[in-house]
């Protein structure tokens, strides 16, 4: 009867975190804000209807900016709360590895964001109604957006492990995410290319969430972009683990 | 079952736990005593694997916490100080989470949870959110979590803290009942609790073990151990003291208090087993004082505690 395996442990952690999300009104507020922001940017700023195009580029192009503020909010409680309440002491003395806990928490946050993304499906219905969209491309964009969200989330999870204060975790996450976004933003790369060697400009812009999202928002999911986001996730969660292992108390 | 070997923890240049070694066998309840900041919680945190030791190690049922951490943790049930629990969960959901982490599934998981809820008197609050529970009930929920998987080693950091007298009694009973097949370490500031529950006590001060003995033997270290205390009426106290002091085997005598006709005196023996009681009684029968109480002191733990930790 004893199923002492990693999957069951990760599942237990995930289930608890999901219950934490949906057990509080904050989750619903978050989802509503997300949907409202997405709608506002797509319809009013991108002028979705006037564009006369049956694709969702005007919808996906805003995701990095919306994620910038909303995902650190999703991530901030993951570890900071455990520290503040002292429950981290029990969590780390359970017979499970730190990596199972990290993965469980991360996947819960990712799933939650996935739910948010899934709730934007009326967008797809709208373009389907307006024209004849490439559903495969839309699916790729969704997948890419989810991957990018994962990268944002891993940054937030990492900063959350640094402190017992959710607010501090939130702010540091935004700063780091902003760096990741701006690294590929044209004004920044232009400034940089004025004096920096080409390889540096190239490297910095390759670090960017934005430049890897360019083709994704048009519906092309390049393997390299996927690998990039996954490596960011992997790296951030690794740092997350190192932080937890080195700063268990306080 | 639990072997602690030279555990040491330094925070910066402050040594919180300094070369602590002891073993606890199955069937034994070890009381962990010491003033605030002595290093009790830090020791327990190292044994349970929450913080890594600076030096030394602990071996739980053959599993070294440094090299076989998960196997060691599987054998431990832990109640941390201040009983941390997730406020947003209900009692049942929380225990379900812990049971899953402990590797139980299906019917067995349900049965474990039910059993633990019964044992810890949580039935009335089982569907209540932990945030809305009183402090004592939160403590009980966390205690429930520690015994859920019937672990061979129990590590309890102030398990009765915040409980009412009835619950204190219940928890002590429960710990004693469970002790037959478990190795238990508990820390406490209540000396009387240590005396009634523990088979053995370790007193720790400034990170070091300063005493490791049974509660009964610890008491014999008390200055008043073996002394005869008397409560008397009328008669001449000073004369009584003078006479008693000349008795063989008596090291000293003093008057503790006088109130009108009533007075209290204490007579100290030269050695713990000196037969002074009989001689005092005959001295009393010669005088005109009325005896209202007389007893041989067992020794006082608080006094022993104070003398070895300061
Ligand atoms: N994370 C930490 N960083 C720095 N110092 C610490 C840390 N944890 C504990 N200490 C110090 O270690 C010492 C021992 O603390 P500990 O919590 O083990 O005491 P205790 O015996 O449990 O006391 P109490 O009876 O008050 O619970 C204290 O001086 C404390 O300040
Ligand atoms: Mg303590």
Coordinates of C-alpha atoms and ligand atoms in Angstrom, one line a residue:
Chain A
X1 CA 0.0 0.0 0.0
X2 CA 2.9 2.3 0.6
X3 CA 3.6 4.3 -2.6
X4 CA 6.8 6.0 -1.6
X5 CA 7.6 7.5 -4.9
X6 CA 8.5 10.9 -6.2
X7 CA 5.3 11.3 -8.2
X8 CA 3.1 10.8 -5.3
X9 CA 5.2 13.3 -3.2
X10 CA 5.1 15.9 -6.0
X11 CA 1.4 15.3 -6.4
X12 CA 0.8 15.8 -2.7
X13 CA 2.7 19.1 -2.7
X14 CA 0.9 20.2 -5.9
X15 CA -2.5 19.4 -4.5
X16 CA -1.8 21.4 -1.4
X17 CA -0.6 24.4 -3.3
X18 CA -3.6 24.2 -5.7
X19 CA -5.9 24.1 -2.7
X20 CA -4.0 27.1 -1.3
X21 CA -4.7 29.0 -4.6
X22 CA -8.3 28.1 -5.0
X23 CA -9.1 28.2 -1.4
X24 CA -8.6 31.9 -1.2
X25 CA -10.5 34.6 -3.0
X26 CA -7.2 36.1 -4.2
X27 CA -7.1 33.4 -6.8
X28 CA -10.4 34.4 -8.3
X29 CA -9.5 38.1 -8.1
X30 CA -6.3 37.2 -9.9
X31 CA -8.0 35.4 -12.7
X32 CA -10.5 38.2 -13.2
X33 CA -7.8 40.8 -13.4
X34 CA -5.9 38.7 -15.8
X35 CA -8.8 38.3 -18.1
X36 CA -9.7 41.9 -17.9
X37 CA -6.2 43.1 -18.7
X38 CA -6.0 40.7 -21.6
X39 CA -9.3 41.9 -23.0
X40 CA -8.4 45.5 -22.5
X41 CA -5.1 45.4 -24.2
X42 CA -6.3 43.2 -27.0
X43 CA -9.5 45.1 -27.8
X44 CA -8.6 48.7 -27.0
X45 CA -4.8 49.0 -27.5
X46 CA -4.4 46.5 -30.3
X47 CA -7.7 47.4 -31.9
X48 CA -8.4 43.8 -32.5
X49 CA -11.6 44.3 -34.5
X50 CA -10.2 47.1 -36.8
X51 CA -7.1 45.1 -37.6
X52 CA -9.2 42.9 -39.8
X53 CA -6.9 40.0 -39.2
X54 CA -8.0 36.5 -38.2
X55 CA -5.1 35.8 -35.9
X56 CA -4.3 36.4 -32.3
X57 CA -1.0 38.3 -32.5
X58 CA -2.7 41.4 -31.0
X59 CA -3.6 39.2 -28.1
X60 CA -0.4 37.3 -27.5
X61 CA 1.9 40.3 -27.9
X62 CA 0.7 41.6 -24.5
X63 CA 1.3 38.5 -22.6
X64 CA 4.9 39.3 -21.5
X65 CA 3.7 42.6 -20.0
X66 CA 0.8 41.2 -18.2
X67 CA 2.8 38.3 -16.9
X68 CA 5.4 40.8 -15.7
X69 CA 3.1 41.9 -12.9
X70 CA 0.7 39.0 -12.4
X71 CA 3.0 36.1 -12.3
X72 CA 5.3 37.4 -9.5
X73 CA 2.0 37.8 -7.6
X74 CA 1.2 34.1 -8.2
X75 CA 4.7 33.1 -7.2
X76 CA 5.4 35.2 -4.2
X77 CA 3.6 33.1 -1.7
X78 CA 5.2 29.8 -2.7
X79 CA 8.1 29.9 -0.2
X80 CA 7.8 33.2 1.6
X81 CA 4.6 32.1 3.3
X82 CA 6.2 28.8 4.4
X83 CA 9.0 30.8 6.0
X84 CA 6.7 33.3 7.6
X85 CA 4.5 30.6 9.1
X86 CA 7.3 28.3 10.1
X87 CA 5.7 25.4 8.1
X88 CA 8.9 25.1 6.1
X89 CA 10.3 23.3 9.2
X90 CA 7.8 20.5 8.7
X91 CA 8.1 20.5 5.0
X92 CA 11.8 20.1 5.0
X93 CA 11.7 17.3 7.7
X94 CA 9.2 15.2 5.7
X95 CA 10.7 12.2 4.0
X96 CA 10.7 13.9 0.6
X97 CA 13.5 15.6 -1.3
X98 CA 13.8 19.4 -1.7
X99 CA 13.5 18.9 -5.5
X100 CA 10.1 17.2 -5.1
X101 CA 8.9 20.1 -3.1
X102 CA 10.2 22.6 -5.5
X103 CA 8.8 20.9 -8.5
X104 CA 5.4 20.4 -6.8
X105 CA 5.1 24.0 -5.9
X106 CA 6.3 25.2 -9.3
X107 CA 3.9 22.9 -11.2
X108 CA 1.0 24.0 -9.0
X109 CA 1.7 27.6 -9.9
X110 CA 2.1 26.7 -13.6
X111 CA -1.1 24.8 -13.6
X112 CA -2.9 27.8 -12.0
X113 CA -1.5 30.1 -14.7
X114 CA -2.5 27.5 -17.3
X115 CA -6.1 27.7 -16.0
X116 CA -5.9 31.5 -16.5
X117 CA -4.7 31.0 -20.1
X118 CA -7.3 28.4 -20.8
X119 CA -10.0 30.8 -19.7
X120 CA -9.0 33.1 -22.6
X121 CA -10.5 30.6 -25.0
X122 CA -13.3 33.1 -26.0
X123 CA -10.6 34.8 -27.9
X124 CA -10.1 31.8 -30.1
X125 CA -13.8 31.5 -30.6
X126 CA -14.0 35.2 -31.6
X127 CA -11.3 34.9 -34.3
X128 CA -12.9 31.7 -35.5
X129 CA -16.1 33.6 -35.9
X130 CA -14.4 36.6 -37.6
X131 CA -12.4 34.6 -40.1
X132 CA -10.5 31.5 -40.7
X133 CA -7.6 31.4 -38.3
X134 CA -4.7 28.9 -38.3
X135 CA -5.7 26.9 -35.2
X136 CA -2.3 25.1 -35.2
X137 CA -0.5 28.5 -35.0
X138 CA -2.8 29.6 -32.2
X139 CA -2.1 26.4 -30.3
X140 CA 1.6 27.0 -30.7
X141 CA 1.3 30.5 -29.4
X142 CA -0.6 29.3 -26.4
X143 CA 2.1 26.7 -25.8
X144 CA 4.8 29.3 -26.1
X145 CA 3.0 31.6 -23.9
X146 CA 2.7 28.9 -21.2
X147 CA 6.4 28.2 -21.5
X148 CA 7.2 31.9 -21.1
X149 CA 4.8 32.0 -18.1
X150 CA 6.8 29.1 -16.6
X151 CA 10.0 31.1 -17.0
X152 CA 8.4 34.1 -15.2
X153 CA 7.1 31.8 -12.5
X154 CA 10.4 30.2 -11.9
X155 CA 12.0 33.6 -11.3
X156 CA 9.2 34.4 -8.9
X157 CA 9.6 31.0 -7.1
X158 CA 13.3 31.7 -6.7
X159 CA 12.8 35.2 -5.3
X160 CA 10.1 33.9 -3.0
X161 CA 12.6 31.5 -1.5
X162 CA 14.9 34.4 -0.5
X163 CA 12.7 36.1 2.0
X164 CA 9.8 35.6 4.4
X165 CA 8.1 38.7 3.0
X166 CA 5.8 38.3 0.1
X167 CA 6.1 41.9 -0.9
X168 CA 9.8 41.8 -1.1
X169 CA 9.7 38.6 -3.1
X170 CA 7.2 40.3 -5.5
X171 CA 9.3 43.3 -6.0
X172 CA 12.6 41.5 -6.6
X173 CA 10.8 39.2 -9.0
X174 CA 9.4 42.1 -11.0
X175 CA 12.9 43.7 -11.2
X176 CA 14.5 40.4 -12.5
X177 CA 11.6 39.8 -14.9
X178 CA 11.8 43.3 -16.2
X179 CA 15.5 42.8 -16.9
X180 CA 14.7 39.6 -18.8
X181 CA 12.1 41.4 -20.8
X182 CA 14.0 44.6 -21.5
X183 CA 17.1 42.8 -22.6
X184 CA 15.5 42.2 -25.9
X185 CA 13.4 45.4 -26.2
X186 CA 14.4 47.4 -29.3
X187 CA 15.2 50.7 -27.5
X188 CA 17.5 48.9 -25.1
X189 CA 19.3 46.9 -27.8
X190 CA 19.6 50.1 -29.9
X191 CA 21.3 51.9 -27.0
X192 CA 23.5 49.0 -26.4
X193 CA 24.5 48.5 -30.0
X194 CA 25.8 52.1 -30.1
X195 CA 28.9 51.1 -28.1
X196 CA 28.9 47.5 -27.1
X197 CA 30.4 44.8 -29.4
X198 CA 28.0 43.0 -31.5
X199 CA 28.4 39.7 -29.7
X200 CA 27.4 41.3 -26.4
X201 CA 24.3 42.9 -27.9
X202 CA 23.5 39.6 -29.4
X203 CA 24.0 37.7 -26.2
X204 CA 21.9 40.1 -24.1
X205 CA 19.1 40.1 -26.6
X206 CA 19.3 36.3 -26.7
X207 CA 18.7 36.3 -22.9
X208 CA 15.4 38.1 -23.4
X209 CA 12.0 36.7 -22.8
X210 CA 10.8 39.1 -25.6
X211 CA 13.0 38.0 -28.4
X212 CA 12.1 34.4 -27.8
X213 CA 8.5 35.3 -27.9
X214 CA 8.6 37.1 -31.2
X215 CA 8.1 34.1 -33.4
X216 CA 5.9 32.5 -30.8
X217 CA 3.3 35.3 -30.9
X218 CA 3.1 34.8 -34.6
X219 CA 2.3 31.1 -34.1
X220 CA 5.7 29.6 -34.7
X221 CA 7.1 27.6 -31.8
X222 CA 10.7 27.1 -32.5
X223 CA 12.4 24.3 -30.6
X224 CA 15.2 26.7 -29.6
X225 CA 12.7 29.1 -28.0
X226 CA 11.2 26.2 -26.1
X227 CA 14.6 25.0 -25.0
X228 CA 15.5 28.5 -23.9
X229 CA 12.4 28.9 -21.6
X230 CA 12.9 25.4 -20.2
X231 CA 16.5 26.2 -19.4
X232 CA 15.5 29.4 -17.6
X233 CA 13.0 27.4 -15.6
X234 CA 15.6 24.7 -14.8
X235 CA 18.2 27.3 -13.8
X236 CA 15.9 29.3 -11.6
X237 CA 14.5 26.3 -9.8
X238 CA 18.0 25.1 -9.3
X239 CA 18.9 28.4 -7.6
X240 CA 15.7 28.1 -5.7
X241 CA 16.9 24.8 -4.3
X242 CA 20.3 26.1 -3.5
X243 CA 18.8 29.1 -1.6
X244 CA 16.5 26.8 0.4
X245 CA 19.3 24.4 1.3
X246 CA 21.5 27.2 2.5
X247 CA 18.9 29.3 4.3
X248 CA 16.6 27.0 6.0
X249 CA 15.9 29.1 9.1
X250 CA 15.0 32.8 9.6
Chain B
X1 CA 17.2 3.9 18.1
X2 CA 18.3 7.5 18.1
X3 CA 22.1 8.0 18.5
X4 CA 23.3 11.6 18.7
X5 CA 27.0 11.9 18.2
X6 CA 28.9 15.1 19.0
X7 CA 26.3 17.3 17.4
X8 CA 27.5 20.9 17.2
X9 CA 25.9 23.9 15.7
X10 CA 27.4 27.3 15.3
X11 CA 25.5 30.4 14.1
X12 CA 28.3 32.8 13.0
X13 CA 30.6 32.7 15.9
X14 CA 28.0 31.8 18.4
X15 CA 27.9 28.1 19.4
X16 CA 24.2 27.2 20.0
X17 CA 24.9 23.5 20.5
X18 CA 28.3 22.2 21.6
X19 CA 29.3 18.6 21.2
X20 CA 26.1 17.0 22.4
X21 CA 26.0 13.2 22.5
X22 CA 23.4 10.8 23.8
X23 CA 21.4 7.8 22.8
X24 CA 17.7 7.0 23.2
X25 CA 16.5 3.4 23.1
X26 CA 13.2 2.0 22.1
X27 CA 10.8 2.2 25.1
X28 CA 12.5 5.2 26.5
X29 CA 11.3 8.7 27.0
X30 CA 14.0 11.3 27.2
X31 CA 13.2 14.7 28.6
X32 CA 15.1 17.6 27.3
X33 CA 15.4 20.5 29.7
X34 CA 17.2 23.7 29.8
X35 CA 16.8 27.4 30.2
X36 CA 15.7 29.6 27.2
X37 CA 18.2 29.6 24.4
X38 CA 20.0 26.6 25.8
X39 CA 19.9 24.9 22.4
X40 CA 17.1 22.4 22.8
X41 CA 15.2 23.3 19.7
X42 CA 18.4 23.6 17.7
X43 CA 19.4 20.1 18.7
X44 CA 16.0 18.7 17.7
X45 CA 16.2 20.6 14.4
X46 CA 19.4 18.9 13.6
X47 CA 18.2 15.5 14.5
X48 CA 15.1 15.9 12.3
X49 CA 17.2 17.2 9.4
X50 CA 15.8 20.7 9.3
X51 CA 19.2 22.4 9.8
X52 CA 22.5 20.7 9.0
X53 CA 24.9 20.3 11.9
X54 CA 28.2 22.2 11.9
X55 CA 29.8 19.0 13.1
X56 CA 28.8 15.6 14.4
X57 CA 25.8 13.6 13.3
X58 CA 22.7 11.7 14.4
X59 CA 21.8 8.1 13.5
X60 CA 18.2 7.2 13.4
X61 CA 17.5 3.4 13.4
X62 CA 20.8 2.9 11.6
X63 CA 20.3 5.7 9.1
X64 CA 22.8 8.6 9.3
X65 CA 21.0 11.9 8.9
X66 CA 23.9 13.1 6.7
X67 CA 24.0 10.2 4.3
X68 CA 20.6 8.6 4.5
X69 CA 18.5 11.6 5.3
X70 CA 15.2 10.4 3.7
X71 CA 15.4 7.0 5.3
X72 CA 16.1 8.6 8.7
X73 CA 13.2 11.1 8.3
X74 CA 10.8 8.3 7.5
X75 CA 11.3 6.9 11.0
X76 CA 10.7 10.2 12.7
X77 CA 7.6 12.0 13.8
X78 CA 8.3 15.7 14.6
X79 CA 6.4 18.3 16.4
X80 CA 8.3 21.6 16.0
X81 CA 8.2 24.4 18.5
X82 CA 5.1 26.6 18.0
X83 CA 3.4 23.8 16.1
X84 CA 3.4 25.3 12.5
X85 CA 0.4 24.2 10.4
X86 CA -1.2 25.5 7.2
X87 CA -4.0 27.9 8.2
X88 CA -5.8 27.7 4.9
X89 CA -6.5 24.0 5.2
X90 CA -9.1 22.1 7.1
X91 CA -7.9 19.6 9.7
X92 CA -8.8 16.6 7.6
X93 CA -7.3 18.0 4.5
X94 CA -4.1 18.8 6.4
X95 CA -3.8 15.3 7.8
X96 CA -4.6 13.9 4.3
X97 CA -1.7 15.9 2.9
X98 CA 0.6 14.6 5.6
X99 CA -0.6 11.0 5.1
X100 CA 0.1 11.2 1.4
X101 CA 3.6 12.6 2.0
X102 CA 4.1 9.7 4.4
X103 CA 3.3 7.3 1.6
X104 CA -0.1 6.1 2.6
X105 CA -2.8 5.7 -0.1
X106 CA -6.3 4.5 -0.5
X107 CA -8.2 2.8 2.4
X108 CA -5.1 2.8 4.6
X109 CA -4.8 6.5 4.3
X110 CA -8.4 7.1 5.3
X111 CA -8.0 4.7 8.2
X112 CA -4.9 6.4 9.5
X113 CA -6.5 9.8 9.4
X114 CA -9.6 8.6 11.2
X115 CA -7.5 6.9 13.8
X116 CA -5.4 9.9 14.4
X117 CA -8.4 12.3 14.6
X118 CA -9.9 10.0 17.3
X119 CA -6.7 9.8 19.2
X120 CA -6.1 13.5 19.3
X121 CA -9.7 14.5 20.0
X122 CA -10.1 16.4 16.8
X123 CA -13.4 15.0 15.7
X124 CA -15.4 18.1 16.5
X125 CA -13.2 20.4 14.5
X126 CA -12.3 18.0 11.6
X127 CA -13.9 20.1 8.9
X128 CA -12.9 23.5 10.4
X129 CA -10.1 25.6 8.8
X130 CA -7.0 25.5 10.9
X131 CA -6.8 29.3 10.9
X132 CA -10.0 29.4 12.9
X133 CA -8.8 26.9 15.6
X134 CA -7.7 28.0 19.0
X135 CA -4.0 27.7 19.9
X136 CA -4.4 24.5 21.8
X137 CA -6.2 22.9 19.0
X138 CA -3.6 23.9 16.5
X139 CA -1.0 22.4 18.8
X140 CA -3.1 19.2 18.8
X141 CA -3.4 19.2 15.0
X142 CA 0.4 19.4 14.7
X143 CA 0.8 16.7 17.3
X144 CA -1.6 14.5 15.3
X145 CA 0.6 15.0 12.3
X146 CA 3.6 13.8 14.2
X147 CA 2.0 10.5 15.2
X148 CA 0.0 9.9 12.1
X149 CA 2.4 7.3 10.6
X150 CA 3.1 5.6 14.0
X151 CA 6.8 6.4 13.8
X152 CA 9.4 4.5 15.8
X153 CA 11.0 7.8 16.8
X154 CA 9.1 10.8 18.1
X155 CA 10.7 14.2 18.6
X156 CA 8.4 16.6 20.4
X157 CA 9.4 20.2 21.0
X158 CA 7.3 21.4 23.9
X159 CA 4.3 19.2 23.1
X160 CA 2.1 20.4 25.9
X161 CA 2.8 24.1 25.4
X162 CA -0.5 26.0 25.2
X163 CA -2.7 23.1 26.2
X164 CA -5.2 23.3 29.0
X165 CA -4.6 21.1 32.2
X166 CA -6.9 18.4 31.0
X167 CA -5.3 18.2 27.6
X168 CA -1.8 18.3 29.1
X169 CA -2.8 15.3 31.1
X170 CA -4.2 13.5 28.1
X171 CA -1.2 14.2 25.9
X172 CA 1.2 13.0 28.7
X173 CA -0.9 9.8 29.0
X174 CA -0.8 9.3 25.3
X175 CA 3.0 9.8 25.2
X176 CA 3.4 7.3 28.0
X177 CA 1.1 4.8 26.3
X178 CA 3.0 5.1 23.0
X179 CA 6.4 4.8 24.6
X180 CA 6.5 1.0 24.8
X181 CA 7.6 0.6 21.2
X182 CA 9.1 4.1 20.5
X183 CA 12.1 6.2 21.3
X184 CA 10.8 9.6 22.3
X185 CA 12.6 12.8 22.9
X186 CA 10.5 15.7 24.3
X187 CA 11.5 19.1 25.5
X188 CA 9.7 20.9 28.2
X189 CA 10.0 23.8 30.7
X190 CA 7.6 22.1 33.1
X191 CA 9.6 20.1 35.6
X192 CA 6.7 18.3 37.0
X193 CA 5.9 17.1 33.4
X194 CA 9.4 15.8 33.0
X195 CA 9.1 14.0 36.3
X196 CA 5.8 12.3 35.5
X197 CA 6.5 11.5 31.8
X198 CA 10.2 10.9 31.3
X199 CA 12.4 8.0 32.2
X200 CA 15.5 10.0 31.8
X201 CA 16.3 13.7 31.7
X202 CA 19.1 15.6 29.9
X203 CA 19.6 19.1 31.1
X204 CA 21.4 21.3 28.7
X205 CA 22.7 24.8 29.3
X206 CA 24.5 27.1 26.9
X207 CA 24.6 24.3 24.3
X208 CA 26.2 21.7 26.6
X209 CA 24.8 18.7 28.4
X210 CA 25.2 19.5 32.1
X211 CA 23.2 16.5 33.5
X212 CA 22.0 13.2 32.2
X213 CA 20.1 11.1 34.7
X214 CA 16.7 9.8 35.9
X215 CA 14.4 12.4 37.4
X216 CA 14.6 10.6 40.8
X217 CA 18.4 10.6 40.9
X218 CA 18.5 14.2 39.7
X219 CA 16.4 15.1 42.8
X220 CA 19.0 13.6 45.1
X221 CA 21.3 16.4 44.0
X222 CA 19.0 18.8 45.7
X223 CA 20.4 20.5 48.8
X224 CA 17.3 19.6 50.7
X225 CA 17.2 16.0 49.7
X226 CA 16.9 13.8 52.8
X227 CA 16.3 16.7 55.1
X228 CA 13.5 16.4 57.6
X229 CA 11.0 19.3 57.6
X230 CA 8.8 19.8 60.6
X231 CA 5.8 22.0 61.3
X232 CA 5.4 22.6 65.1
X233 CA 3.4 24.4 67.6
X234 CA 4.4 26.0 70.8
X235 CA 7.5 25.0 72.6
X236 CA 10.9 26.7 72.3
X237 CA 12.2 26.8 68.8
X238 CA 15.7 27.9 69.6
X239 CA 16.1 25.3 72.3
X240 CA 14.8 22.6 69.8
X241 CA 17.4 23.6 67.2
X242 CA 20.2 23.6 69.7
X243 CA 19.3 20.2 70.9
X244 CA 18.8 18.7 67.4
X245 CA 22.2 20.0 66.3
X246 CA 23.9 17.8 68.9
X247 CA 22.3 14.6 67.6
X248 CA 24.7 12.2 65.8
X249 CA 24.2 12.3 62.0
X250 CA 22.8 15.8 61.9
X251 CA 24.7 18.3 59.8
X252 CA 22.7 21.3 60.7
X253 CA 19.2 22.6 61.5
X254 CA 17.4 25.9 60.9
X255 CA 14.1 27.6 61.6
X256 CA 12.3 28.4 58.4
X257 CA 9.5 30.5 59.7
X258 CA 7.6 31.6 62.8
X259 CA 4.1 32.8 62.9
X260 CA 2.7 33.3 66.4
X261 CA 2.8 29.9 68.1
X262 CA 3.5 28.0 64.8
X263 CA 7.0 27.5 63.5
X264 CA 8.7 25.4 60.8
X265 CA 12.1 23.9 61.0
X266 CA 14.4 21.8 58.8
X267 CA 17.1 19.4 59.8
X268 CA 19.8 18.4 57.4
X269 CA 21.5 15.0 57.6
X270 CA 25.2 14.5 57.2
X271 CA 24.6 11.8 54.6
X272 CA 21.5 11.1 52.7
X273 CA 20.9 7.8 54.4
X274 CA 21.7 8.9 58.0
X275 CA 18.9 7.6 60.3
X276 CA 18.1 11.0 61.8
X277 CA 14.3 10.8 61.7
X278 CA 14.1 8.5 64.7
X279 CA 16.4 10.6 66.7
X280 CA 14.5 13.8 65.9
X281 CA 11.2 12.1 66.9
X282 CA 12.6 11.2 70.3
X283 CA 13.9 14.7 70.8
X284 CA 10.5 16.0 70.0
X285 CA 8.8 13.7 72.5
X286 CA 11.0 15.1 75.2
X287 CA 10.0 18.7 74.5
X288 CA 6.6 20.4 74.9
X289 CA 6.2 21.3 71.2
X290 CA 3.2 19.8 69.4
X291 CA 4.0 18.3 66.0
X292 CA 1.5 19.0 63.3
X293 CA 3.6 17.7 60.3
X294 CA 6.8 16.0 59.7
X295 CA 8.3 14.6 56.4
X296 CA 11.5 13.7 54.7
X297 CA 12.2 15.9 51.7
X298 CA 12.6 14.2 48.3
X299 CA 14.5 17.1 46.9
X300 CA 13.3 19.8 44.6
X301 CA 13.8 19.7 40.8
X302 CA 13.5 23.4 40.3
X303 CA 16.3 23.9 42.8
X304 CA 18.5 21.3 41.1
X305 CA 17.7 22.8 37.8
X306 CA 18.6 26.3 39.0
X307 CA 21.8 25.2 40.6
X308 CA 23.2 23.3 37.6
X309 CA 22.1 25.7 34.9
X310 CA 23.4 28.9 36.4
Ligands
LIG1 N1 18.7 30.6 12.7 C1 19.5 31.1 13.8 N2 20.4 32.0 13.6 C2 21.1 32.5 14.6 N3 21.0 32.0 15.9 C3 20.1 31.1 16.1 C4 19.3 30.6 15.1 N4 18.5 29.6 15.7 C5 18.8 29.6 17.0 N5 19.8 30.5 17.3 C6 20.4 30.7 18.6 O1 20.8 29.5 19.2 C7 20.5 29.5 20.5 C8 19.7 28.3 20.9 O2 18.4 28.4 20.5 P1 17.3 27.3 20.7 O3 16.1 27.8 19.9 O4 17.8 26.0 20.4 O5 17.0 27.4 22.2 P2 16.0 26.6 23.1 O6 16.8 25.8 24.1 O7 15.0 25.8 22.2 O8 15.2 27.7 23.9 P3 13.7 27.9 24.3 O9 13.5 27.2 25.6 O10 13.5 29.3 24.4 O11 12.8 27.3 23.2 C9 19.9 30.8 20.9 O12 20.8 31.7 21.4 C10 19.4 31.3 19.5 O13 19.4 32.7 19.5
LIG2 MG1 13.0 25.9 21.9

